[in-house]
Structures are given as structure tokens and as C-alpha cells.
């Protein structure tokens, strides 16, 4: 990360996730701690994208897998079976520690820098304390103009608003919208597939879903999967007929 001095750790991680890059020994493989399971249990009814604000160093797939494991353990607020466990004494947060969180948690300071100010506090404990204080980590440096574009157009356009935000990725745009509490209007008509869309999809059906999402930036992953299944089913019917 020293090769990109102007980018925060979080911004680099989110960009790497968008590009599908995973480094060996990354946090994706890190065990979930007891406090993380408890925090996840308390907020288990939130959407995975919203939960990323509570667990900024966890990937979306890691959170989804943890939710599945939590559900299989009957929703208990304890570590699911099969995870390493150990008894830990909870130490109350001091006023000075809370002041550090209030001052720096929502800034561009990296988590490493914040943890250095809080010796003895593990990441999970910091995330849990920040959640109680109503604090969120910034996804990246968003300008006031970009935020206003989101507020003006996301309710009607949803993820397709990324077309109005050059340089932004669909995933981080949806995450920022969730952080701002933005939702699509229920009355918004569904984006139907045009003949040109179907033709383009058939032409690129061999591509992976991440590649297809870049080809169809206004389409959700579920929409693309359903469309691909329809194309394959039609091809199969034509072949068998």
C-alpha cells in the first residue's frame, strides 16, 4: 500500500475487490472473533451491503458466509460450531478511547493508524464500539457533487446511477448509497431487456458474471443470472427441438 501514498487502506481494498484481486493471507481468510459474531447477531436483519459499514475490513462474501453460518446455528449470538473459541474478558471503553474514535473513525485515517492509537483493542472491539457510537468508516473520498448526484438519482435509477459517476464502480456506488440510507423507489419500473440487450448477452454469454456486470452496468447480478438462464434454456429447447 506504500506504493499508493494518496490512497487509504480501505479505498485500496475496495478497489482490489472490484477488480477481483485477492492477496495471500488477506483478511478474507481471518477467523471471525466472538465480538464480531455478537455484533453480526445484533444486526443480522440488515442487508449484507449495509453490514459492510459495520465490518469495513470484511468482504461482502465473507459477511454473507458468516450470515449463513449464524443462521445454521439457530441465530444464537455466539460463535457458530466449528470456529475457534476462547474466553475473553470484556474491558469497558474509557472516555479517552471513545474520544479517539469520535475524532478519527470517520476520517481518512487507516484502520492501522486508528488501532495504533488504541493499544490492546482488537479490530472487532473497535468496530463494535464504533457501532454503539453510531460511527461509520468512509468508503472512499466522495465529493459533495457525487453525493448530490446519488441523492438526486439513486432512488429512481438504483445502481445504474454509476453511469453518471465517472471513475466509480457499481459495487462501491451501491455501498455508498446504503451508507447514506438511500433506497430505490418501489414504484420505479423495472428495467426491461431490449432486443439489443438480448443480442449482446447472447454474444457474450461465455463471459463471467463480473465481466457481464461491467458490460451491463445497470443490471443487478440476479437480473443477469436470470437472463443467462433464459438464454441457455431457449438454446437448449431449440437444440432439442
Short mmCIF file of N, CA and C in Angstrom, two decimals, residues 14-199:
data_model
loop_
_atom_site.label_atom_id
_atom_site.label_comp_id
_atom_site.label_asym_id
_atom_site.label_seq_id
_atom_site.Cartn_x
_atom_site.Cartn_y
_atom_site.Cartn_z
N UNK A 14 -11.20 -1.83 -1.34
CA UNK A 14 -12.44 -1.84 -2.11
C UNK A 14 -12.15 -1.92 -3.60
N UNK A 15 -11.11 -1.19 -4.06
CA UNK A 15 -10.76 -1.24 -5.47
C UNK A 15 -10.28 -2.63 -5.86
N UNK A 16 -9.47 -3.25 -4.98
CA UNK A 16 -8.98 -4.60 -5.25
C UNK A 16 -10.13 -5.58 -5.36
N UNK A 17 -11.15 -5.42 -4.49
CA UNK A 17 -12.32 -6.31 -4.53
C UNK A 17 -13.07 -6.14 -5.84
N UNK A 18 -13.20 -4.86 -6.31
CA UNK A 18 -13.89 -4.61 -7.57
C UNK A 18 -13.17 -5.29 -8.73
N UNK A 19 -11.83 -5.35 -8.65
CA UNK A 19 -11.03 -5.96 -9.71
C UNK A 19 -10.88 -7.47 -9.53
N UNK A 20 -11.43 -8.00 -8.42
CA UNK A 20 -11.34 -9.43 -8.17
C UNK A 20 -9.96 -9.89 -7.73
N UNK A 21 -9.18 -8.97 -7.13
CA UNK A 21 -7.83 -9.30 -6.69
C UNK A 21 -7.83 -9.69 -5.23
N UNK A 22 -7.23 -10.82 -4.90
CA UNK A 22 -7.12 -11.29 -3.52
C UNK A 22 -5.67 -11.62 -3.23
N UNK A 23 -5.13 -11.12 -2.14
CA UNK A 23 -3.74 -11.40 -1.77
C UNK A 23 -3.69 -12.54 -0.76
N UNK A 24 -2.62 -13.33 -0.79
CA UNK A 24 -2.47 -14.44 0.15
C UNK A 24 -2.39 -13.90 1.56
N UNK A 25 -3.07 -14.56 2.47
CA UNK A 25 -3.04 -14.14 3.86
C UNK A 25 -3.87 -12.91 4.14
N UNK A 26 -4.75 -12.55 3.20
CA UNK A 26 -5.57 -11.36 3.38
C UNK A 26 -6.62 -11.60 4.46
N UNK A 27 -7.29 -10.52 4.87
CA UNK A 27 -8.28 -10.63 5.95
C UNK A 27 -9.45 -11.52 5.56
N UNK A 28 -9.60 -11.83 4.24
CA UNK A 28 -10.73 -12.66 3.84
C UNK A 28 -10.71 -14.01 4.58
N UNK A 29 -9.47 -14.51 4.87
CA UNK A 29 -9.35 -15.82 5.49
C UNK A 29 -9.25 -15.72 7.02
N UNK A 30 -9.35 -14.51 7.57
CA UNK A 30 -9.20 -14.32 9.01
C UNK A 30 -10.42 -14.82 9.75
N UNK A 31 -10.18 -15.53 10.85
CA UNK A 31 -11.28 -16.06 11.66
C UNK A 31 -12.12 -14.92 12.24
N UNK A 32 -13.42 -15.15 12.34
CA UNK A 32 -14.31 -14.18 12.98
C UNK A 32 -14.16 -14.31 14.49
N UNK A 33 -14.03 -13.17 15.17
CA UNK A 33 -13.89 -13.18 16.62
C UNK A 33 -15.26 -13.17 17.30
N UNK A 34 -15.26 -13.50 18.59
CA UNK A 34 -16.52 -13.59 19.35
C UNK A 34 -17.31 -12.29 19.28
N UNK A 35 -16.62 -11.15 19.42
CA UNK A 35 -17.32 -9.86 19.39
C UNK A 35 -17.93 -9.59 18.03
N UNK A 36 -17.27 -10.08 16.97
CA UNK A 36 -17.82 -9.90 15.62
C UNK A 36 -19.09 -10.72 15.46
N UNK A 37 -19.09 -11.96 15.98
CA UNK A 37 -20.30 -12.79 15.90
C UNK A 37 -21.45 -12.12 16.65
N UNK A 38 -21.16 -11.55 17.81
CA UNK A 38 -22.20 -10.90 18.60
C UNK A 38 -22.75 -9.68 17.87
N UNK A 39 -21.85 -8.89 17.27
CA UNK A 39 -22.27 -7.71 16.52
C UNK A 39 -23.10 -8.12 15.30
N UNK A 40 -22.68 -9.20 14.64
CA UNK A 40 -23.42 -9.70 13.47
C UNK A 40 -24.80 -10.18 13.90
N UNK A 41 -24.87 -10.88 15.03
CA UNK A 41 -26.15 -11.37 15.54
C UNK A 41 -27.10 -10.21 15.82
N UNK A 42 -26.60 -9.14 16.41
CA UNK A 42 -27.43 -7.98 16.75
C UNK A 42 -27.96 -7.27 15.51
N UNK A 43 -27.23 -7.37 14.40
CA UNK A 43 -27.61 -6.65 13.18
C UNK A 43 -27.91 -7.61 12.03
N UNK A 44 -28.28 -8.87 12.35
CA UNK A 44 -28.44 -9.91 11.33
C UNK A 44 -29.58 -9.64 10.35
N UNK A 45 -30.50 -8.72 10.68
CA UNK A 45 -31.62 -8.45 9.78
C UNK A 45 -31.28 -7.38 8.74
N UNK A 46 -30.08 -6.79 8.83
CA UNK A 46 -29.67 -5.79 7.85
C UNK A 46 -29.18 -6.48 6.58
N UNK A 47 -29.17 -5.74 5.48
CA UNK A 47 -28.66 -6.27 4.22
C UNK A 47 -27.14 -6.41 4.30
N UNK A 48 -26.56 -7.40 3.59
CA UNK A 48 -25.10 -7.57 3.61
C UNK A 48 -24.34 -6.31 3.25
N UNK A 49 -24.85 -5.54 2.26
CA UNK A 49 -24.17 -4.30 1.89
C UNK A 49 -24.15 -3.31 3.05
N UNK A 50 -25.24 -3.27 3.81
CA UNK A 50 -25.29 -2.37 4.96
C UNK A 50 -24.35 -2.86 6.06
N UNK A 51 -24.22 -4.18 6.19
CA UNK A 51 -23.34 -4.74 7.21
C UNK A 51 -21.88 -4.44 6.93
N UNK A 52 -21.55 -4.15 5.67
CA UNK A 52 -20.16 -3.82 5.34
C UNK A 52 -19.72 -2.54 6.03
N UNK A 53 -20.69 -1.69 6.42
CA UNK A 53 -20.33 -0.48 7.15
C UNK A 53 -19.91 -0.81 8.58
N UNK A 54 -20.44 -1.91 9.11
CA UNK A 54 -20.08 -2.33 10.47
C UNK A 54 -18.80 -3.16 10.47
N UNK A 55 -18.51 -3.81 9.33
CA UNK A 55 -17.32 -4.66 9.22
C UNK A 55 -16.50 -4.21 8.01
N UNK A 56 -15.89 -3.03 8.07
CA UNK A 56 -15.21 -2.46 6.89
C UNK A 56 -14.03 -3.26 6.36
N UNK A 57 -13.45 -4.16 7.16
CA UNK A 57 -12.34 -4.95 6.62
C UNK A 57 -12.78 -6.37 6.27
N UNK A 58 -14.09 -6.60 6.18
CA UNK A 58 -14.63 -7.88 5.75
C UNK A 58 -15.20 -7.74 4.34
N UNK A 59 -14.96 -8.73 3.49
CA UNK A 59 -15.53 -8.70 2.15
C UNK A 59 -17.02 -9.04 2.20
N UNK A 60 -17.72 -8.72 1.12
CA UNK A 60 -19.15 -9.00 1.05
C UNK A 60 -19.40 -10.51 1.13
N UNK A 61 -18.57 -11.30 0.46
CA UNK A 61 -18.76 -12.76 0.50
C UNK A 61 -18.49 -13.31 1.90
N UNK A 62 -17.52 -12.72 2.60
CA UNK A 62 -17.23 -13.16 3.97
C UNK A 62 -18.42 -12.91 4.88
N UNK A 63 -19.06 -11.76 4.72
CA UNK A 63 -20.24 -11.41 5.53
C UNK A 63 -21.40 -12.34 5.21
N UNK A 64 -21.62 -12.60 3.91
CA UNK A 64 -22.72 -13.49 3.51
C UNK A 64 -22.51 -14.89 4.08
N UNK A 65 -21.27 -15.39 4.01
CA UNK A 65 -20.98 -16.72 4.56
C UNK A 65 -21.19 -16.76 6.07
N UNK A 66 -20.80 -15.67 6.74
CA UNK A 66 -20.98 -15.61 8.20
C UNK A 66 -22.47 -15.60 8.55
N UNK A 67 -23.28 -14.90 7.75
CA UNK A 67 -24.73 -14.88 8.00
C UNK A 67 -25.33 -16.27 7.85
N UNK A 68 -24.85 -17.01 6.85
CA UNK A 68 -25.34 -18.38 6.64
C UNK A 68 -24.98 -19.25 7.83
N UNK A 69 -23.75 -19.13 8.30
CA UNK A 69 -23.31 -19.92 9.46
C UNK A 69 -24.09 -19.54 10.71
N UNK A 70 -24.38 -18.24 10.85
CA UNK A 70 -25.14 -17.78 12.01
C UNK A 70 -26.55 -18.34 11.97
N UNK A 71 -27.15 -18.37 10.77
CA UNK A 71 -28.50 -18.91 10.62
C UNK A 71 -28.53 -20.40 10.95
N UNK A 72 -27.49 -21.12 10.52
CA UNK A 72 -27.43 -22.56 10.79
C UNK A 72 -27.26 -22.85 12.27
N UNK A 73 -26.70 -21.89 12.99
CA UNK A 73 -26.52 -22.08 14.44
C UNK A 73 -27.75 -21.62 15.21
N UNK A 74 -28.89 -21.51 14.48
CA UNK A 74 -30.19 -21.12 15.07
C UNK A 74 -30.21 -19.69 15.57
N UNK A 75 -29.36 -18.82 14.93
CA UNK A 75 -29.42 -17.40 15.24
C UNK A 75 -28.90 -17.03 16.61
N UNK A 76 -28.15 -17.94 17.26
CA UNK A 76 -27.61 -17.62 18.58
C UNK A 76 -26.55 -16.54 18.44
N UNK A 77 -26.45 -15.69 19.46
CA UNK A 77 -25.46 -14.62 19.42
C UNK A 77 -24.10 -15.09 19.87
N UNK A 78 -23.76 -16.33 19.56
CA UNK A 78 -22.47 -16.89 19.94
C UNK A 78 -21.77 -17.42 18.71
N UNK A 79 -20.53 -17.77 18.89
CA UNK A 79 -19.74 -18.27 17.78
C UNK A 79 -20.32 -19.60 17.27
N UNK A 80 -20.59 -19.73 15.95
CA UNK A 80 -21.11 -20.99 15.42
C UNK A 80 -20.15 -22.14 15.67
N UNK A 81 -20.70 -23.35 15.72
CA UNK A 81 -19.86 -24.54 15.95
C UNK A 81 -18.82 -24.66 14.86
N UNK A 82 -17.63 -25.09 15.27
CA UNK A 82 -16.56 -25.28 14.30
C UNK A 82 -15.58 -24.14 14.27
N UNK A 83 -15.91 -23.01 14.93
CA UNK A 83 -14.99 -21.88 14.96
C UNK A 83 -14.15 -21.97 16.22
N UNK A 84 -12.94 -21.46 16.11
CA UNK A 84 -12.08 -21.43 17.29
C UNK A 84 -12.68 -20.50 18.31
N UNK A 85 -12.62 -20.87 19.60
CA UNK A 85 -13.23 -20.04 20.63
C UNK A 85 -12.30 -19.93 21.82
N UNK A 86 -12.46 -18.86 22.55
CA UNK A 86 -11.69 -18.65 23.77
C UNK A 86 -12.41 -17.63 24.61
N UNK A 87 -12.34 -17.80 25.92
CA UNK A 87 -12.99 -16.87 26.84
C UNK A 87 -12.18 -15.57 26.89
N UNK A 88 -12.85 -14.46 26.69
CA UNK A 88 -12.18 -13.17 26.74
C UNK A 88 -12.91 -12.26 27.71
N UNK A 89 -12.13 -11.51 28.48
CA UNK A 89 -12.71 -10.57 29.43
C UNK A 89 -12.98 -9.26 28.70
N UNK A 90 -14.21 -8.77 28.79
CA UNK A 90 -14.57 -7.51 28.15
C UNK A 90 -14.17 -6.35 29.05
N UNK A 91 -13.36 -5.46 28.51
CA UNK A 91 -12.90 -4.29 29.26
C UNK A 91 -13.65 -3.07 28.76
N UNK A 92 -14.27 -2.34 29.67
CA UNK A 92 -15.06 -1.17 29.30
C UNK A 92 -14.19 -0.11 28.62
N UNK A 93 -14.80 0.59 27.67
CA UNK A 93 -14.08 1.65 26.96
C UNK A 93 -14.01 2.90 27.82
N UNK A 94 -12.83 3.53 27.84
CA UNK A 94 -12.65 4.76 28.61
C UNK A 94 -13.11 5.96 27.79
N UNK A 95 -13.29 7.09 28.46
CA UNK A 95 -13.71 8.31 27.77
C UNK A 95 -12.67 8.74 26.74
N UNK A 96 -11.40 8.57 27.07
CA UNK A 96 -10.34 8.98 26.14
C UNK A 96 -10.33 8.10 24.90
N UNK A 97 -10.61 6.79 25.06
CA UNK A 97 -10.67 5.89 23.91
C UNK A 97 -11.85 6.25 23.01
N UNK A 98 -13.00 6.52 23.62
CA UNK A 98 -14.17 6.92 22.83
C UNK A 98 -13.91 8.23 22.10
N UNK A 99 -13.17 9.13 22.75
CA UNK A 99 -12.85 10.42 22.13
C UNK A 99 -11.99 10.21 20.88
N UNK A 100 -11.08 9.24 20.95
CA UNK A 100 -10.25 8.93 19.78
C UNK A 100 -11.11 8.43 18.62
N UNK A 101 -12.06 7.55 18.94
CA UNK A 101 -12.97 7.05 17.90
C UNK A 101 -13.79 8.18 17.29
N UNK A 102 -14.36 9.02 18.14
CA UNK A 102 -15.19 10.13 17.67
C UNK A 102 -14.39 11.08 16.79
N UNK A 103 -13.11 11.24 17.12
CA UNK A 103 -12.28 12.18 16.36
C UNK A 103 -11.78 11.60 15.04
N UNK A 104 -11.43 10.30 15.01
CA UNK A 104 -10.72 9.78 13.86
C UNK A 104 -11.43 8.69 13.06
N UNK A 105 -12.44 8.02 13.62
CA UNK A 105 -13.01 6.85 12.94
C UNK A 105 -13.63 7.18 11.59
N UNK A 106 -14.26 8.32 11.45
CA UNK A 106 -14.94 8.68 10.20
C UNK A 106 -14.07 9.54 9.29
N UNK A 107 -12.76 9.57 9.54
CA UNK A 107 -11.83 10.33 8.70
C UNK A 107 -11.10 9.38 7.76
N UNK A 108 -10.14 9.92 7.01
CA UNK A 108 -9.36 9.10 6.07
C UNK A 108 -8.23 8.33 6.75
N UNK A 109 -8.14 8.42 8.08
CA UNK A 109 -7.13 7.65 8.80
C UNK A 109 -7.36 6.16 8.52
N UNK A 110 -6.28 5.41 8.32
CA UNK A 110 -6.41 3.98 8.08
C UNK A 110 -6.75 3.27 9.39
N UNK A 111 -7.29 2.05 9.27
CA UNK A 111 -7.60 1.28 10.47
C UNK A 111 -6.33 0.97 11.25
N UNK A 112 -5.23 0.78 10.53
CA UNK A 112 -3.96 0.52 11.21
C UNK A 112 -3.55 1.69 12.09
N UNK A 113 -3.75 2.90 11.58
CA UNK A 113 -3.39 4.10 12.35
C UNK A 113 -4.31 4.26 13.56
N UNK A 114 -5.59 3.97 13.36
CA UNK A 114 -6.55 4.09 14.47
C UNK A 114 -6.26 3.04 15.54
N UNK A 115 -5.96 1.81 15.11
CA UNK A 115 -5.65 0.76 16.08
C UNK A 115 -4.38 1.08 16.86
N UNK A 116 -3.43 1.78 16.21
CA UNK A 116 -2.20 2.16 16.90
C UNK A 116 -2.49 3.15 18.03
N UNK A 117 -3.57 3.93 17.88
CA UNK A 117 -3.95 4.87 18.93
C UNK A 117 -4.70 4.19 20.07
N UNK A 118 -5.12 2.93 19.82
CA UNK A 118 -5.91 2.19 20.81
C UNK A 118 -5.21 0.87 21.15
N UNK A 119 -4.04 0.92 21.76
CA UNK A 119 -3.31 -0.31 22.07
C UNK A 119 -4.12 -1.27 22.93
N UNK A 120 -4.09 -2.54 22.53
CA UNK A 120 -4.83 -3.55 23.28
C UNK A 120 -6.24 -3.78 22.82
N UNK A 121 -6.72 -2.94 21.89
CA UNK A 121 -8.08 -3.10 21.38
C UNK A 121 -8.05 -3.82 20.03
N UNK A 122 -8.64 -5.02 19.93
CA UNK A 122 -8.69 -5.72 18.64
C UNK A 122 -9.67 -5.04 17.68
N UNK A 123 -9.55 -5.34 16.42
CA UNK A 123 -10.41 -4.72 15.40
C UNK A 123 -11.90 -4.90 15.73
N UNK A 124 -12.27 -6.13 16.09
CA UNK A 124 -13.69 -6.41 16.36
C UNK A 124 -14.22 -5.53 17.48
N UNK A 125 -13.41 -5.31 18.49
CA UNK A 125 -13.82 -4.46 19.61
C UNK A 125 -14.00 -3.02 19.16
N UNK A 126 -13.10 -2.56 18.28
CA UNK A 126 -13.20 -1.19 17.75
C UNK A 126 -14.46 -1.03 16.92
N UNK A 127 -14.75 -2.03 16.05
CA UNK A 127 -15.94 -1.95 15.21
C UNK A 127 -17.21 -1.93 16.07
N UNK A 128 -17.24 -2.77 17.12
CA UNK A 128 -18.41 -2.83 17.99
C UNK A 128 -18.62 -1.51 18.72
N UNK A 129 -17.53 -0.92 19.21
CA UNK A 129 -17.63 0.36 19.92
C UNK A 129 -18.07 1.47 18.97
N UNK A 130 -17.54 1.46 17.74
CA UNK A 130 -17.93 2.47 16.76
C UNK A 130 -19.41 2.34 16.41
N UNK A 131 -19.89 1.10 16.32
CA UNK A 131 -21.31 0.87 16.03
C UNK A 131 -22.20 1.45 17.12
N UNK A 132 -21.80 1.27 18.38
CA UNK A 132 -22.58 1.81 19.50
C UNK A 132 -22.60 3.34 19.48
N UNK A 133 -21.50 3.93 18.97
CA UNK A 133 -21.41 5.39 18.90
C UNK A 133 -22.03 5.94 17.62
N UNK A 134 -22.54 5.04 16.76
CA UNK A 134 -23.16 5.48 15.50
C UNK A 134 -22.17 5.97 14.47
N UNK A 135 -20.95 5.43 14.49
CA UNK A 135 -19.90 5.87 13.57
C UNK A 135 -19.75 4.90 12.40
N UNK A 136 -19.37 5.42 11.24
CA UNK A 136 -19.16 4.61 10.05
C UNK A 136 -17.83 4.98 9.41
N UNK A 137 -17.15 3.98 8.88
CA UNK A 137 -15.91 4.23 8.15
C UNK A 137 -16.25 4.74 6.76
N UNK A 138 -15.50 5.73 6.24
CA UNK A 138 -15.75 6.21 4.88
C UNK A 138 -15.35 5.17 3.86
N UNK A 139 -16.14 5.00 2.83
CA UNK A 139 -15.82 4.03 1.78
C UNK A 139 -14.65 4.52 0.95
N UNK A 140 -14.64 5.77 0.65
CA UNK A 140 -13.56 6.41 -0.09
C UNK A 140 -13.87 7.90 -0.09
N UNK A 141 -13.06 8.66 -0.78
CA UNK A 141 -13.24 10.11 -0.78
C UNK A 141 -14.30 10.51 -1.83
N UNK A 142 -15.51 10.71 -1.38
CA UNK A 142 -16.60 11.13 -2.26
C UNK A 142 -16.76 12.65 -2.17
N UNK A 143 -16.91 13.30 -3.33
CA UNK A 143 -17.09 14.75 -3.35
C UNK A 143 -18.55 15.09 -3.06
N UNK A 144 -18.80 16.33 -2.68
CA UNK A 144 -20.18 16.77 -2.42
C UNK A 144 -21.02 16.65 -3.69
N UNK A 145 -20.40 16.91 -4.84
CA UNK A 145 -21.13 16.81 -6.11
C UNK A 145 -21.57 15.37 -6.37
N UNK A 146 -20.67 14.40 -6.12
CA UNK A 146 -21.01 12.99 -6.34
C UNK A 146 -22.12 12.54 -5.39
N UNK A 147 -22.03 12.96 -4.14
CA UNK A 147 -23.05 12.60 -3.16
C UNK A 147 -24.41 13.17 -3.56
N UNK A 148 -24.41 14.41 -4.08
CA UNK A 148 -25.66 15.02 -4.51
C UNK A 148 -26.26 14.28 -5.70
N UNK A 149 -25.39 13.81 -6.61
CA UNK A 149 -25.86 13.02 -7.76
C UNK A 149 -26.53 11.74 -7.26
N UNK A 150 -25.92 11.10 -6.27
CA UNK A 150 -26.51 9.90 -5.69
C UNK A 150 -27.88 10.20 -5.10
N UNK A 151 -27.96 11.26 -4.31
CA UNK A 151 -29.22 11.61 -3.66
C UNK A 151 -30.31 11.94 -4.68
N UNK A 152 -29.90 12.59 -5.77
CA UNK A 152 -30.88 13.01 -6.78
C UNK A 152 -31.37 11.86 -7.65
N UNK A 153 -30.49 10.92 -7.96
CA UNK A 153 -30.82 9.93 -8.99
C UNK A 153 -30.90 8.48 -8.52
N UNK A 154 -30.27 8.13 -7.38
CA UNK A 154 -30.29 6.73 -6.95
C UNK A 154 -31.71 6.20 -6.69
N UNK A 155 -32.61 6.98 -6.04
CA UNK A 155 -33.96 6.47 -5.79
C UNK A 155 -34.69 6.02 -7.06
N UNK A 156 -34.40 6.66 -8.20
CA UNK A 156 -35.07 6.30 -9.45
C UNK A 156 -34.26 5.31 -10.28
N UNK A 157 -32.94 5.47 -10.27
CA UNK A 157 -32.11 4.67 -11.17
C UNK A 157 -31.43 3.49 -10.49
N UNK A 158 -31.29 3.53 -9.19
CA UNK A 158 -30.60 2.46 -8.49
C UNK A 158 -29.13 2.39 -8.90
N UNK A 159 -28.55 1.18 -8.98
CA UNK A 159 -27.14 1.03 -9.33
C UNK A 159 -26.76 1.62 -10.69
N UNK A 160 -27.75 1.81 -11.57
CA UNK A 160 -27.47 2.36 -12.90
C UNK A 160 -26.97 3.80 -12.83
N UNK A 161 -27.08 4.43 -11.66
CA UNK A 161 -26.61 5.81 -11.49
C UNK A 161 -25.10 5.89 -11.68
N UNK A 162 -24.42 4.74 -11.65
CA UNK A 162 -22.97 4.72 -11.82
C UNK A 162 -22.56 5.35 -13.15
N UNK A 163 -23.46 5.35 -14.13
CA UNK A 163 -23.17 5.96 -15.43
C UNK A 163 -22.95 7.47 -15.30
N UNK A 164 -23.50 8.06 -14.25
CA UNK A 164 -23.35 9.50 -14.02
C UNK A 164 -22.11 9.81 -13.17
N UNK A 165 -21.39 8.77 -12.76
CA UNK A 165 -20.26 8.94 -11.84
C UNK A 165 -18.99 8.34 -12.44
N UNK A 166 -18.34 9.05 -13.36
CA UNK A 166 -17.13 8.54 -13.99
C UNK A 166 -16.06 8.15 -12.97
N UNK A 167 -15.49 6.96 -13.15
CA UNK A 167 -14.44 6.52 -12.25
C UNK A 167 -14.93 5.73 -11.06
N UNK A 168 -16.25 5.71 -10.85
CA UNK A 168 -16.81 4.95 -9.71
C UNK A 168 -17.24 3.56 -10.17
N UNK A 169 -17.14 2.59 -9.24
CA UNK A 169 -17.56 1.23 -9.52
C UNK A 169 -18.98 0.99 -9.01
N UNK A 170 -19.67 0.08 -9.66
CA UNK A 170 -21.07 -0.20 -9.30
C UNK A 170 -21.20 -0.64 -7.84
N UNK A 171 -20.27 -1.51 -7.39
CA UNK A 171 -20.38 -2.03 -6.03
C UNK A 171 -20.19 -0.92 -4.99
N UNK A 172 -19.13 -0.10 -5.15
CA UNK A 172 -18.89 0.95 -4.16
C UNK A 172 -19.98 2.02 -4.21
N UNK A 173 -20.58 2.21 -5.40
CA UNK A 173 -21.68 3.17 -5.51
C UNK A 173 -22.88 2.68 -4.70
N UNK A 174 -23.20 1.39 -4.79
CA UNK A 174 -24.30 0.82 -4.01
C UNK A 174 -24.00 0.88 -2.52
N UNK A 175 -22.74 0.64 -2.16
CA UNK A 175 -22.35 0.69 -0.76
C UNK A 175 -22.49 2.11 -0.20
N UNK A 176 -22.08 3.09 -1.00
CA UNK A 176 -22.19 4.49 -0.56
C UNK A 176 -23.66 4.87 -0.41
N UNK A 177 -24.50 4.41 -1.35
CA UNK A 177 -25.94 4.69 -1.26
C UNK A 177 -26.52 4.10 0.02
N UNK A 178 -26.10 2.87 0.35
CA UNK A 178 -26.57 2.23 1.59
C UNK A 178 -26.12 3.02 2.81
N UNK A 179 -24.88 3.52 2.76
CA UNK A 179 -24.35 4.31 3.87
C UNK A 179 -25.15 5.59 4.06
N UNK A 180 -25.64 6.16 2.95
CA UNK A 180 -26.43 7.40 3.01
C UNK A 180 -27.91 7.12 3.29
N UNK A 181 -28.27 5.84 3.39
CA UNK A 181 -29.66 5.49 3.66
C UNK A 181 -30.56 5.62 2.46
N UNK A 182 -29.99 5.56 1.25
CA UNK A 182 -30.78 5.72 0.03
C UNK A 182 -31.35 4.38 -0.42
N UNK A 183 -32.57 4.39 -0.91
CA UNK A 183 -33.24 3.19 -1.41
C UNK A 183 -33.91 3.51 -2.75
N UNK A 184 -34.09 2.49 -3.56
CA UNK A 184 -34.82 2.67 -4.80
C UNK A 184 -36.31 2.80 -4.51
N UNK A 185 -36.99 3.68 -5.23
CA UNK A 185 -38.43 3.82 -5.06
C UNK A 185 -39.12 2.54 -5.50
N UNK A 186 -40.06 2.06 -4.70
CA UNK A 186 -40.76 0.82 -5.05
C UNK A 186 -41.58 0.98 -6.31
N UNK A 187 -41.92 2.24 -6.64
CA UNK A 187 -42.73 2.48 -7.84
C UNK A 187 -41.89 2.56 -9.11
N UNK A 188 -40.55 2.48 -8.94
CA UNK A 188 -39.68 2.58 -10.10
C UNK A 188 -39.88 1.38 -11.03
N UNK A 189 -40.20 1.61 -12.31
CA UNK A 189 -40.43 0.48 -13.22
C UNK A 189 -39.16 -0.33 -13.43
N UNK A 190 -39.31 -1.62 -13.62
CA UNK A 190 -38.17 -2.49 -13.84
C UNK A 190 -37.56 -2.20 -15.21
N UNK A 191 -36.26 -2.29 -15.25
CA UNK A 191 -35.52 -2.02 -16.48
C UNK A 191 -35.63 -3.25 -17.38
N UNK A 192 -36.51 -3.19 -18.35
CA UNK A 192 -36.73 -4.34 -19.23
C UNK A 192 -35.56 -4.52 -20.18
N UNK A 193 -35.41 -5.75 -20.66
CA UNK A 193 -34.34 -6.06 -21.60
C UNK A 193 -34.81 -5.77 -23.03
N UNK A 194 -34.05 -4.98 -23.74
CA UNK A 194 -34.38 -4.65 -25.12
C UNK A 194 -33.84 -5.74 -26.04
N UNK A 195 -34.31 -5.80 -27.29
CA UNK A 195 -33.76 -6.79 -28.24
C UNK A 195 -32.25 -6.67 -28.39
N UNK A 196 -31.75 -5.41 -28.33
CA UNK A 196 -30.31 -5.19 -28.44
C UNK A 196 -29.58 -5.79 -27.23
N UNK A 197 -30.20 -5.65 -26.03
CA UNK A 197 -29.61 -6.22 -24.82
C UNK A 197 -29.50 -7.74 -24.94
N UNK A 198 -30.59 -8.37 -25.39
CA UNK A 198 -30.59 -9.84 -25.53
C UNK A 198 -29.54 -10.29 -26.53
N UNK A 199 -29.41 -9.55 -27.63
CA UNK A 199 -28.43 -9.90 -28.66
C UNK A 199 -27.00 -9.78 -28.11
#
